[in-house]
XYZ file of C-alpha atoms in Angstrom:
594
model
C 0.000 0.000 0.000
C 1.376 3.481 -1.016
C 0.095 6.937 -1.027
C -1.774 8.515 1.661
C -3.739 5.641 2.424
C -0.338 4.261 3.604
C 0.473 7.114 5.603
C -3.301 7.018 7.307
C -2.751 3.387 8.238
C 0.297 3.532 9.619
C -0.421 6.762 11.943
C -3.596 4.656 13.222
C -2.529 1.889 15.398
C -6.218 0.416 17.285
C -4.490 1.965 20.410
C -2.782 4.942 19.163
C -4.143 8.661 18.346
C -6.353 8.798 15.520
C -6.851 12.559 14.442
C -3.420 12.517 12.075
C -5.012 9.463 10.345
C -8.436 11.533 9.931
C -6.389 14.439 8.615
C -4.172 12.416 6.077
C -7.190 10.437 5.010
C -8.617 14.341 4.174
C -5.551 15.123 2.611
C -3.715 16.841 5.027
C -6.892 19.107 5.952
C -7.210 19.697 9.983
C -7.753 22.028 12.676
C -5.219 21.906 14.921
C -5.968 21.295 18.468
C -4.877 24.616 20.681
C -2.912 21.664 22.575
C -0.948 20.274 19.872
C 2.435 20.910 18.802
C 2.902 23.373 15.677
C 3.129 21.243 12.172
C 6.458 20.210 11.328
C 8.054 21.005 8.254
C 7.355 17.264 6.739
C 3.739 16.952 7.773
C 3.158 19.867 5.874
C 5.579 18.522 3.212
C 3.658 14.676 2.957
C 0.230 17.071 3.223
C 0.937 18.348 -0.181
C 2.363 15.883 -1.599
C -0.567 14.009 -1.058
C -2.983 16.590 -2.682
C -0.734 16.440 -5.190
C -1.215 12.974 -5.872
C -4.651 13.263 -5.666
C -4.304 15.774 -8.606
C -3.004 13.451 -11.177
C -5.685 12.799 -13.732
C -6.792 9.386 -13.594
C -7.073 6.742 -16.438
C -9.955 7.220 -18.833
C -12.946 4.859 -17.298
C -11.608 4.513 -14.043
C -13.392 4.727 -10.989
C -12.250 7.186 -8.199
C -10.228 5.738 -5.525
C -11.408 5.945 -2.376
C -8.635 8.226 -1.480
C -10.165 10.657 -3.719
C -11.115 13.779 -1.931
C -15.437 14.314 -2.621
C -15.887 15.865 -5.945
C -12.368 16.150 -7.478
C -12.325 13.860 -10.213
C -11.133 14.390 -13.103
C -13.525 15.032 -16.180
C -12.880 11.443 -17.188
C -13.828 10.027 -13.864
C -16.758 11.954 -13.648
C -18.139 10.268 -16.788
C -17.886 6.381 -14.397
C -21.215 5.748 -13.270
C -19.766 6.000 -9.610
C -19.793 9.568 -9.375
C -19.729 10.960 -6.208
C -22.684 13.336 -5.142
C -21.624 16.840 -4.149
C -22.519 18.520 -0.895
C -26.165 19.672 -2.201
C -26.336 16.596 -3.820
C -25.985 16.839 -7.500
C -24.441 14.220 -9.772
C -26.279 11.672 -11.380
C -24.573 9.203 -9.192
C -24.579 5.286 -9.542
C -28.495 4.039 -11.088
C -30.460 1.974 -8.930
C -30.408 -1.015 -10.746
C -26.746 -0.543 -10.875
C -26.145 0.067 -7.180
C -28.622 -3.246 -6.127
C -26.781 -5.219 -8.108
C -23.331 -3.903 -7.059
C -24.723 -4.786 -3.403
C -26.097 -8.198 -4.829
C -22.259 -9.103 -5.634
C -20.743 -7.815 -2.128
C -23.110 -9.954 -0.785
C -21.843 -12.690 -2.983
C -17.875 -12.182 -2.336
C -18.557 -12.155 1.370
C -20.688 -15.280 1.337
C -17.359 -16.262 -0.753
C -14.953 -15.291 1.309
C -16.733 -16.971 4.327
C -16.463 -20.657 2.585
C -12.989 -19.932 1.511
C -12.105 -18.942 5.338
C -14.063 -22.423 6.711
C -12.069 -24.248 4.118
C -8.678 -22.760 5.177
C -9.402 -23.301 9.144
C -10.303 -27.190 8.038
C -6.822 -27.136 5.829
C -5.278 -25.898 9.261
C -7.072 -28.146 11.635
C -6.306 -31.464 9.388
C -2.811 -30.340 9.287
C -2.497 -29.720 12.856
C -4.478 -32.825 13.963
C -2.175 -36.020 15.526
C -1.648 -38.931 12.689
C -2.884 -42.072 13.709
C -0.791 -44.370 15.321
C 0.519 -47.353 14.202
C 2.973 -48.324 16.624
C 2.946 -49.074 20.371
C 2.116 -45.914 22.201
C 4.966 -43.544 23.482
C 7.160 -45.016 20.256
C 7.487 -43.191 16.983
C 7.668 -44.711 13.659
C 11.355 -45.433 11.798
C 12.007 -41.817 10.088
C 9.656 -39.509 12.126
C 10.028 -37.530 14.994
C 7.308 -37.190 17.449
C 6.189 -33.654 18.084
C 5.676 -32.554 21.385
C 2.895 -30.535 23.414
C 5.002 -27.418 23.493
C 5.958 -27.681 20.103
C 5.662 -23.765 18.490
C 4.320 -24.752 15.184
C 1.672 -27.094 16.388
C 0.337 -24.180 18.779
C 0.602 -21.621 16.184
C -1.790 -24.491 14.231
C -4.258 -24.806 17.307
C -4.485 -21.036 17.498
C -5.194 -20.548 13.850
C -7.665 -23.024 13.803
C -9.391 -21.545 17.312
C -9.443 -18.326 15.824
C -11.469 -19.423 12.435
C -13.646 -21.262 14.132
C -14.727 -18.535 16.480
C -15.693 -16.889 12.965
C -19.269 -18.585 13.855
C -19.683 -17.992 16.728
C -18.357 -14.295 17.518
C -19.090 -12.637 20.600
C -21.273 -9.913 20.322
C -19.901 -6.605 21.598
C -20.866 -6.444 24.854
C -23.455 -3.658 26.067
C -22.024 -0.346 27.195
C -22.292 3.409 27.947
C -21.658 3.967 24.446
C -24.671 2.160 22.957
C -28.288 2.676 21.914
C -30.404 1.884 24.539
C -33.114 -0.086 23.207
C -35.746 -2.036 25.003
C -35.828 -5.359 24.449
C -33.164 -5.384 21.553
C -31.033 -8.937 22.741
C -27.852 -9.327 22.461
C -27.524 -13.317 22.645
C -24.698 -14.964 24.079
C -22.057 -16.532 21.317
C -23.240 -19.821 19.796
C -21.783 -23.038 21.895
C -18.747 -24.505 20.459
C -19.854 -27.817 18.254
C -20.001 -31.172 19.655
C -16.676 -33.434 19.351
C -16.408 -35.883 16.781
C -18.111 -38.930 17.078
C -15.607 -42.015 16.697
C -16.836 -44.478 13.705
C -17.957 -47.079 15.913
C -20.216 -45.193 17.843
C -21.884 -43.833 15.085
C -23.051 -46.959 13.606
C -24.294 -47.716 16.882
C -26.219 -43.947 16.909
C -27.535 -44.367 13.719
C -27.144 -42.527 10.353
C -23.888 -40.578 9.777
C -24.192 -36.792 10.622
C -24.960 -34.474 7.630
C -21.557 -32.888 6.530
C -21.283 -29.192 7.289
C -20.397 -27.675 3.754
C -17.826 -24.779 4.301
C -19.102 -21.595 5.889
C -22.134 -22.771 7.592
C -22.682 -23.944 10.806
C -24.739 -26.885 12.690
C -27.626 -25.581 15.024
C -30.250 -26.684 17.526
C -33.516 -26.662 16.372
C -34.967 -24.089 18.592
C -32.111 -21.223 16.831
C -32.816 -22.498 12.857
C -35.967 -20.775 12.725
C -35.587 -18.529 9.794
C -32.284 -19.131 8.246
C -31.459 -21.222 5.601
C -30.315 -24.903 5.167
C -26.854 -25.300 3.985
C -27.193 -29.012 3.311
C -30.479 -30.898 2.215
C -32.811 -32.859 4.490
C -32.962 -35.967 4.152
C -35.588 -38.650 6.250
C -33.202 -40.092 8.663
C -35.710 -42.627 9.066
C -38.953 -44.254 7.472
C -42.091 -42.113 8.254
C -44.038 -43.265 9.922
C -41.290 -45.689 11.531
C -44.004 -48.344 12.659
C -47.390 -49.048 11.415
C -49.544 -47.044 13.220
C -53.135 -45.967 13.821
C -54.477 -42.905 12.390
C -57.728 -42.811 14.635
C -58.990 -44.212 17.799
C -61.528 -46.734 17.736
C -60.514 -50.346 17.038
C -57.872 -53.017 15.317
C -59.538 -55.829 13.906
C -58.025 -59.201 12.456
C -59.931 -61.276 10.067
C -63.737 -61.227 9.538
C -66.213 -60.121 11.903
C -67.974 -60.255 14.594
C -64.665 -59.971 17.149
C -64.195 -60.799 20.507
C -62.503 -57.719 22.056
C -59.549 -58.083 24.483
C -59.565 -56.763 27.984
C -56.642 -54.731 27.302
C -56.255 -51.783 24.732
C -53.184 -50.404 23.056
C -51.770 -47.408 23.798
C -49.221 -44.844 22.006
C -45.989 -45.041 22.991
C -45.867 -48.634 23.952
C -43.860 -51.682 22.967
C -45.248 -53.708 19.679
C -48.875 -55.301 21.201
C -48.842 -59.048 20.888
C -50.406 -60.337 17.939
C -54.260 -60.428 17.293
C -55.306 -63.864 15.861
C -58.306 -63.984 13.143
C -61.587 -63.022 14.800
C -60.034 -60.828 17.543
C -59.815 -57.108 18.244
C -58.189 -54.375 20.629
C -58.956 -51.059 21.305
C -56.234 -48.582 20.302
C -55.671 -44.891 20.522
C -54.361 -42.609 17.763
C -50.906 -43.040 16.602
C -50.496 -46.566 18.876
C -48.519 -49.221 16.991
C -50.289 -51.313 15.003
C -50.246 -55.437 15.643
C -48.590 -57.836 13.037
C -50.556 -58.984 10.365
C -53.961 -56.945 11.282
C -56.704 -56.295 8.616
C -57.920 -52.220 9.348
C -58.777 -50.234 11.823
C -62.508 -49.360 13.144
C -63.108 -46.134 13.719
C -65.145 -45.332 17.349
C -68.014 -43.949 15.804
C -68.195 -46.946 12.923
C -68.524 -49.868 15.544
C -71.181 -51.269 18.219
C -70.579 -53.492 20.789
C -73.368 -56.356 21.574
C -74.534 -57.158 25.214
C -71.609 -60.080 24.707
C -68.785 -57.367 24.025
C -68.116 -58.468 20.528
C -67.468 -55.830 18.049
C -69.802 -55.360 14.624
C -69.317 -53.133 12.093
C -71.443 -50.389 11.253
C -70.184 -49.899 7.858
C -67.980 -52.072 5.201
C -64.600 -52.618 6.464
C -61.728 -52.318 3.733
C -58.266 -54.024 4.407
C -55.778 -51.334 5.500
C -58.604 -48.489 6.333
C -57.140 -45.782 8.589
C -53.577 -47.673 9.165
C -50.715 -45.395 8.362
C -48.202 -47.636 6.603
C -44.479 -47.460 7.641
C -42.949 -45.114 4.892
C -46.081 -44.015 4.081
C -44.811 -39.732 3.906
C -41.178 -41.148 3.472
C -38.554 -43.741 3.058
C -35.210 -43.144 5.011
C -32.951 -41.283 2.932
C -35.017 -39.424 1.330
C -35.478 -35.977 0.165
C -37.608 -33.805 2.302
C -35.737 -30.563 1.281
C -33.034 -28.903 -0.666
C -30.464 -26.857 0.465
C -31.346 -23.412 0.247
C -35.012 -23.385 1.703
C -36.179 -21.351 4.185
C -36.302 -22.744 7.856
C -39.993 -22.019 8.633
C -41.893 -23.105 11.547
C -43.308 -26.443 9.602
C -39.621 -26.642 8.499
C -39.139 -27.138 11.965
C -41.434 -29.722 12.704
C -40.728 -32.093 9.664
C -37.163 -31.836 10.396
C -38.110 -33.086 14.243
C -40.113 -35.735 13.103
C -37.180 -37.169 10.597
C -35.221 -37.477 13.613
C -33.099 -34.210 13.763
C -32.143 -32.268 16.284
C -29.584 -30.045 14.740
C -30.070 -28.324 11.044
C -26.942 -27.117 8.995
C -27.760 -23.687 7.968
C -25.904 -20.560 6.858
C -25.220 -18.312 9.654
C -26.680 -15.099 9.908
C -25.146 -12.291 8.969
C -23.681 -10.080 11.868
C -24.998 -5.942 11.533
C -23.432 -3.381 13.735
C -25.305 -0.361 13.476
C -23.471 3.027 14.160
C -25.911 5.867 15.083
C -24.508 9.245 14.458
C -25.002 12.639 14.975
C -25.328 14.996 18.101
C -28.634 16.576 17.358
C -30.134 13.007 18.462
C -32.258 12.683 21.553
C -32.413 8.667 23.318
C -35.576 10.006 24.891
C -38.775 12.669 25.457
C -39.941 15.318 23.234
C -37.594 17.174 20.641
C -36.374 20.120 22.056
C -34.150 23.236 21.599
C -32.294 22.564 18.110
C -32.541 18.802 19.542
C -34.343 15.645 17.597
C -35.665 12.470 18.741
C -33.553 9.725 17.197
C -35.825 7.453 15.115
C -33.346 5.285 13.093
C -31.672 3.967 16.332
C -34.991 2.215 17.347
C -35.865 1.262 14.145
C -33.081 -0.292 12.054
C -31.504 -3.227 14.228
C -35.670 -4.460 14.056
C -35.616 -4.210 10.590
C -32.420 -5.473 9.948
C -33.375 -8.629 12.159
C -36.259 -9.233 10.204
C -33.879 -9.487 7.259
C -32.629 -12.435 9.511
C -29.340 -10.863 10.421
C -28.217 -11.071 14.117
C -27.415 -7.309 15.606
C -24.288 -7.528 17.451
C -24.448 -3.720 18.597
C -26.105 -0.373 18.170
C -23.666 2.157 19.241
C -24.529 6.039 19.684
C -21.325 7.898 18.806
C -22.579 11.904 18.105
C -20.756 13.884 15.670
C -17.337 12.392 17.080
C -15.084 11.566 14.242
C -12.241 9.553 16.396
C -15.195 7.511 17.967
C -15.981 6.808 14.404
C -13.284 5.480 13.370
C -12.511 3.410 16.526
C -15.658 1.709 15.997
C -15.247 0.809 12.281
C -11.594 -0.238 12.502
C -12.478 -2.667 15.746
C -15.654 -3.923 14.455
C -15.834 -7.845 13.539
C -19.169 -7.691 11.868
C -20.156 -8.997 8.400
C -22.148 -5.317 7.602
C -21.143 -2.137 9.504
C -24.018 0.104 9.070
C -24.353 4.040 9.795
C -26.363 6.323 9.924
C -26.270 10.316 8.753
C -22.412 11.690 7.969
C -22.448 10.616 4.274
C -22.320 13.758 2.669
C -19.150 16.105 2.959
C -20.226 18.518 5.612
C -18.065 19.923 8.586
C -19.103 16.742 10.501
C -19.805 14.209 8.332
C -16.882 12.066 8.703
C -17.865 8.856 7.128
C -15.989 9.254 3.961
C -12.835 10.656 6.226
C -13.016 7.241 8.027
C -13.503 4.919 5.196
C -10.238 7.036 3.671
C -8.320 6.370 6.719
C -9.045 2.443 6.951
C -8.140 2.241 3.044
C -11.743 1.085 2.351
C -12.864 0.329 -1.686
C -15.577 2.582 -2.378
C -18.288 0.156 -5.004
C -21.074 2.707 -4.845
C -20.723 6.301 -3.941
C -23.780 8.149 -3.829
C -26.982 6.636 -5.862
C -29.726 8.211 -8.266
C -32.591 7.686 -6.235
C -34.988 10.064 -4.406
C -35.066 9.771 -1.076
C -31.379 8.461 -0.215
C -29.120 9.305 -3.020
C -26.306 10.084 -0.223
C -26.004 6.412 0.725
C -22.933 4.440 0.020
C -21.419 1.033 0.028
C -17.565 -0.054 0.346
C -15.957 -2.554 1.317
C -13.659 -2.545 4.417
C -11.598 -5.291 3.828
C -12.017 -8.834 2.493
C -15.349 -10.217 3.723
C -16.341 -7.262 5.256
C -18.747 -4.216 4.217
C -19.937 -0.973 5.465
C -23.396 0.605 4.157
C -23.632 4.498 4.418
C -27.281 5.182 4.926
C -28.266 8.987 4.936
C -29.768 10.624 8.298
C -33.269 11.633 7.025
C -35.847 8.313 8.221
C -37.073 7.581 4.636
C -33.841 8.105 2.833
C -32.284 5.685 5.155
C -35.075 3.118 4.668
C -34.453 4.024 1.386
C -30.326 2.962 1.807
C -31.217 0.159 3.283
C -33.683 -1.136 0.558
C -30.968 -0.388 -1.793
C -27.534 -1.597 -0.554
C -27.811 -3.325 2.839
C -30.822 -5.442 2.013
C -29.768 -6.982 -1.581
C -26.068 -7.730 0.140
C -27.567 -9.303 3.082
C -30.015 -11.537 1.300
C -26.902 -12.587 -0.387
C -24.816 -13.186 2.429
C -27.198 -15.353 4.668
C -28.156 -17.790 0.920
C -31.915 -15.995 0.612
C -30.927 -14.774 -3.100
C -33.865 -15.678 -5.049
C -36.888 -16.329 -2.227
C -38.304 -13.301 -3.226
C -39.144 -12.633 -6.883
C -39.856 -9.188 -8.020
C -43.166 -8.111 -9.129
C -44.877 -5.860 -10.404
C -48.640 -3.718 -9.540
C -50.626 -0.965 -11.604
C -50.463 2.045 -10.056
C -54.160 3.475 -8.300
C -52.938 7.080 -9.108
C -50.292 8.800 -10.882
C -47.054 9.437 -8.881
C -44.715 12.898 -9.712
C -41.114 11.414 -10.824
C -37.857 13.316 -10.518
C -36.435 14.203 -13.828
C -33.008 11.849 -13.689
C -33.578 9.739 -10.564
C -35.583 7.298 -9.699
C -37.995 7.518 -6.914
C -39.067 4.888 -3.982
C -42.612 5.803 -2.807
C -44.797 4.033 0.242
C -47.790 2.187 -0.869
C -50.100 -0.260 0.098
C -51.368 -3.203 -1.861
C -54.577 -3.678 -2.011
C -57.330 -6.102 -4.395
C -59.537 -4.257 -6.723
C -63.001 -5.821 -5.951
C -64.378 -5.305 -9.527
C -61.468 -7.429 -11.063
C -59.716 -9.094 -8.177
C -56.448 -7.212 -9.447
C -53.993 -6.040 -6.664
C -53.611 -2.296 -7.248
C -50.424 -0.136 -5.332
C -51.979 3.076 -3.453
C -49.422 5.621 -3.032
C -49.159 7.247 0.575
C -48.959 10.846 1.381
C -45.987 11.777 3.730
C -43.460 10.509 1.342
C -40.784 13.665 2.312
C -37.159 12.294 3.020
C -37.464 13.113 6.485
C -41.047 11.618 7.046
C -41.826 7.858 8.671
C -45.716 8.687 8.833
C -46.320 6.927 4.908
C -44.035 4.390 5.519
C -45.058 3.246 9.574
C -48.368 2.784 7.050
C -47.079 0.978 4.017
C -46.997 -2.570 3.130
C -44.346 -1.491 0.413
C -42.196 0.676 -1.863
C -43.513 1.154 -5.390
C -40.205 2.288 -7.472
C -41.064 5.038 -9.424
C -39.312 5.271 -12.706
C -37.796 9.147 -13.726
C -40.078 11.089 -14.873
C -43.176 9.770 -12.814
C -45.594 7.080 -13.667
C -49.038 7.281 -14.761
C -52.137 5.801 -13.073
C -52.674 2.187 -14.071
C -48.913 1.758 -15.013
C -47.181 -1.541 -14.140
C -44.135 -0.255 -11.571
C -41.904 -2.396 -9.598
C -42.698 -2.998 -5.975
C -40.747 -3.585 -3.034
C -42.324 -5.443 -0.014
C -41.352 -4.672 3.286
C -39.910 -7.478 5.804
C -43.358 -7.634 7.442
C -45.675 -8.089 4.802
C -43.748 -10.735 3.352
C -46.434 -14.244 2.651
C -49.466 -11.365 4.286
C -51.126 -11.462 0.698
């Protein structure tokens, strides 16, 4: 690395002072402190230097680095469809389309990057593991040496390997001063570490041979799959039903009637009943095993008992009537489902009955949220210059219902060394803040993504609310989403970038298919962006066709159309007229409510 980014990294150790990096990372630009020391001849030397650098015209086509101060390319690299928004933000910037998709294939490389980084810590943990003897114990084998417990390399193995592991199952940042209060937001303890191997012997004697955790996801209890996705397909570890069983209460019959009941009935959950011999019956209960070589079952309301206590039937009685065959839903081995679906609740329960009790599933995604700006109030009315902070309370429950696991909502003001702390120590998948994405005198986003050396994919979008947001990546893996202060251009942001990248990330690409709804009135379009807009869905009752109902209150700054919507309806530029076909946008909430 070279250039001021290498000068920005260097003077910002985790522990160190972080205001030079801040400065180099805004090429040289600072207020000195009435505390500090007066410049030096070479800070004010590499200062220039740098904005020299960041003078040189770049390469027709190319995209500006992230290093680039806000709005100085160069008439070539304003004509990339990255173009950075201004202050008042102008600039086309990067399409919509354009920017989803870009967040689409972040979402991809850091699902990527995840299997590569399971692979590698399997690599390391095969590598480091003991090879099997084949000697007497305590003896090594002609040519070898045996290692020993202390040995450096081996540790440095057993470390490497901790540490990837612990990739799925990270502590969340614990709660302190500096965070969001929120009631009732959780913040789980880490998964527990997985079970140890099983040896081969005992698994025959368990039964069938656990399903092998591809690379990057993880094996879970039942009770925490709900809602992620299988990694692996489930298969019937078992025949189902696993017995013949009864599928009502009433009777079990063998051979022709009358029958000559026994004294004692058969129960669920007991051991096989002894077998019935032709011209006999039993009571049973629903879901009791049923007796070898019986002809049907007699449903309760379909039988009569004489003043002997043999059982007639009331109606014809056909051979196999209300017996659930063994394998009757499915044979063991079996596909119930593929990898890729959705862990629902019936998920859940088919999964129990096959005889799991652990799915393989990709992990969820891990969001810190970053909640910036002093104007923001935790509490009571607005006041005095002072807001209430809406996007604090609202955005971890969103994000969660995007299936992602919030690790931390931290409230950092208008403090740009806080800032950058918090995105240079933070370990999760998505960093994602709030306000400072413009170039004001406190908006220090783009200053800290500067200073960490961060790739810059989109850079302001042409969209209306929102066009402010960005997305870059932090470093392999890893990804920070920009969403603007206003309430609706954030929802907006996170629509755009956070929520395409995410459904990538935790496998859900493709569960949702886009659609499309006339329009009940016309909507006003910007004349280069597009435009999100709250709506509801609702039927037509004349022709049973859904319709989309814009919603008033559609300002940047306003939550009232959207705490109301069902949806975004994405208005192309220019507006669309009533009846047009526009794409829509459900929200988390109203997902399957139609």
């Amino acid at each position: 690395m070279s250039g001021p980014h290498a000068r920005a990294a260097h003077a910002d150790p985790l522990d160190g002072d972080v205001e030079e990096a801040l400065a180099l990372a805004n090429g040289g630009r600072s207020v000195p402190r009435t505390d500090d020391p007066p410049a030096t001849a070479a800070t004010s030397t590499g200062a220039s230097a740098s904005q020299e650098r960041d003078r040189q015209p770049a390469p027709p086509g190319a995209r500006p680095a992230p290093g680039t101060p806000h709005g100085a390319q160069d008439t070539h690299a304003a004509q990339d469809t990255h173009t950075a928004h201004g202050s008042g933000g102008h600039g086309e910037g990067t399409s919509w389309s354009a920017a989803r998709h870009a967040a689409a294939q972040a979402g991809r490389s850091a699902a990527e990057h995840r299997a590569r980084a399971a692979r590698a810590a399997a690599a390391q943990r095969t590598a480091a593991a003991p090879h099997p003897r084949t000697t007497a114990p305590g003896t090594t084998q002609p040519g070898t040496t045996q290692p020993r417990a202390t040995d450096p390399a081996a540790t440095a193995f057993r470390v490497a390997a901790s540490a990837v592991d612990a990739l799925d199952a990270v502590a969340p940042v614990p709660v302190d001063e500096n965070q969001l209060p929120l009631p009732g937001l959780p913040f789980p303890a880490p998964a527990p570490p997985p079970p140890p191997a099983v040896e081969p012997a005992a698994a025959e004697e368990s039964g069938p041979e656990p399903v092998r955790v591809p690379p990057g996801a993880v094996r879970v209890p039942l009770d925490e799959a709900l809602g992620l996705v299988l990694a692996a397909s489930l298969t019937a570890l078992t025949d189902l039903p696993s017995f013949d069983t009864s599928a009502m209460d009433g009777w079990v019959v063998a051979g022709p009637g009358p029958w000559d009941v026994r004294d004692e009935g058969i129960l669920a959950g007991h051991d096989l009943p002894p077998v019935l011999s032709d011209g006999e019956a039993a009571a049973i209960a629903t879901g009791a095993r049923i007796p070898p070589d019986t002809t049907a079952v007699i449903r309760s309301e379909h039988g009569h008992l004489d003043a002997q206590g043999r059982l007639h039937p009331l109606r014809d009685v056909r051979h196999g009537q209300d017996i659930r065959p063994r394998g009757q839903e499915c044979r063991s081995g079996e596909l119930l489902l593929p990898a890729g679906a959705v862990v629902t609740p019936a998920v859940l329960g088919l999964a129990a009955a096959a005889g799991y009790d652990e799915l393989v599933v990709v992990p969820r995604p891990r969001v810190e949220v970053l909640v910036l700006g002093d104007e923001l109030l935790t509490s009571g009315r607005p006041r005095e210059g002072l807001i209430r902070d809406a996007l604090g309370p609202m955005l971890p429950h969103w994000l969660r219902a995007l299936g992602v696991e919030v690790t931390a909502v931290r409230r950092l003001g208008d403090d740009a060394k806080a800032v950058l702390r918090a995105v240079r120590k933070s370990t999760a998948d998505l960093v994602v803040t709030t306000g400072g994405t413009a170039s004001g005198p406190v908006d220090h986003v783009h200053p800290t993504l500067r200073a960490v050396d961060a790739e810059l994919l989109v850079n302001g979008v042409a969209v209306r609310p929102g066009h402010p947001m960005l997305l870059a990546r932090l470093k392999e893996g890893q990804h920070l989403v920009g969403l603007p202060g206003n309430p609706l251009a954030a929802v907006s942001g996170l629509l755009t970038l956070a929520e395409p990248l995410l459904r990538e990330l935790s496998g859900r690409a493709g569960h949702t298919e886009p659609y499309s709804s006339p329009l009940h009135t016309a909507v006003h379009g910007h004349p280069g962006d597009t435009r999100l807009v709250p709506v509801v869905v609702r039927q037509d009752e004349g022709s049973g066709h859904d319709w989309a109902v814009p919603l008033r209150y559609n300002g940047p700054a306003m939550l009232r159309g959207i705490a109301a919507a069902d949806a975004l309806a994405v208005i192309p530029p220019g507006g669309a007229k009533e009846g047009q076909e526009v794409e829509i946008l459900d929200l988390p909430w109203s997902w399957g409510s139609r």
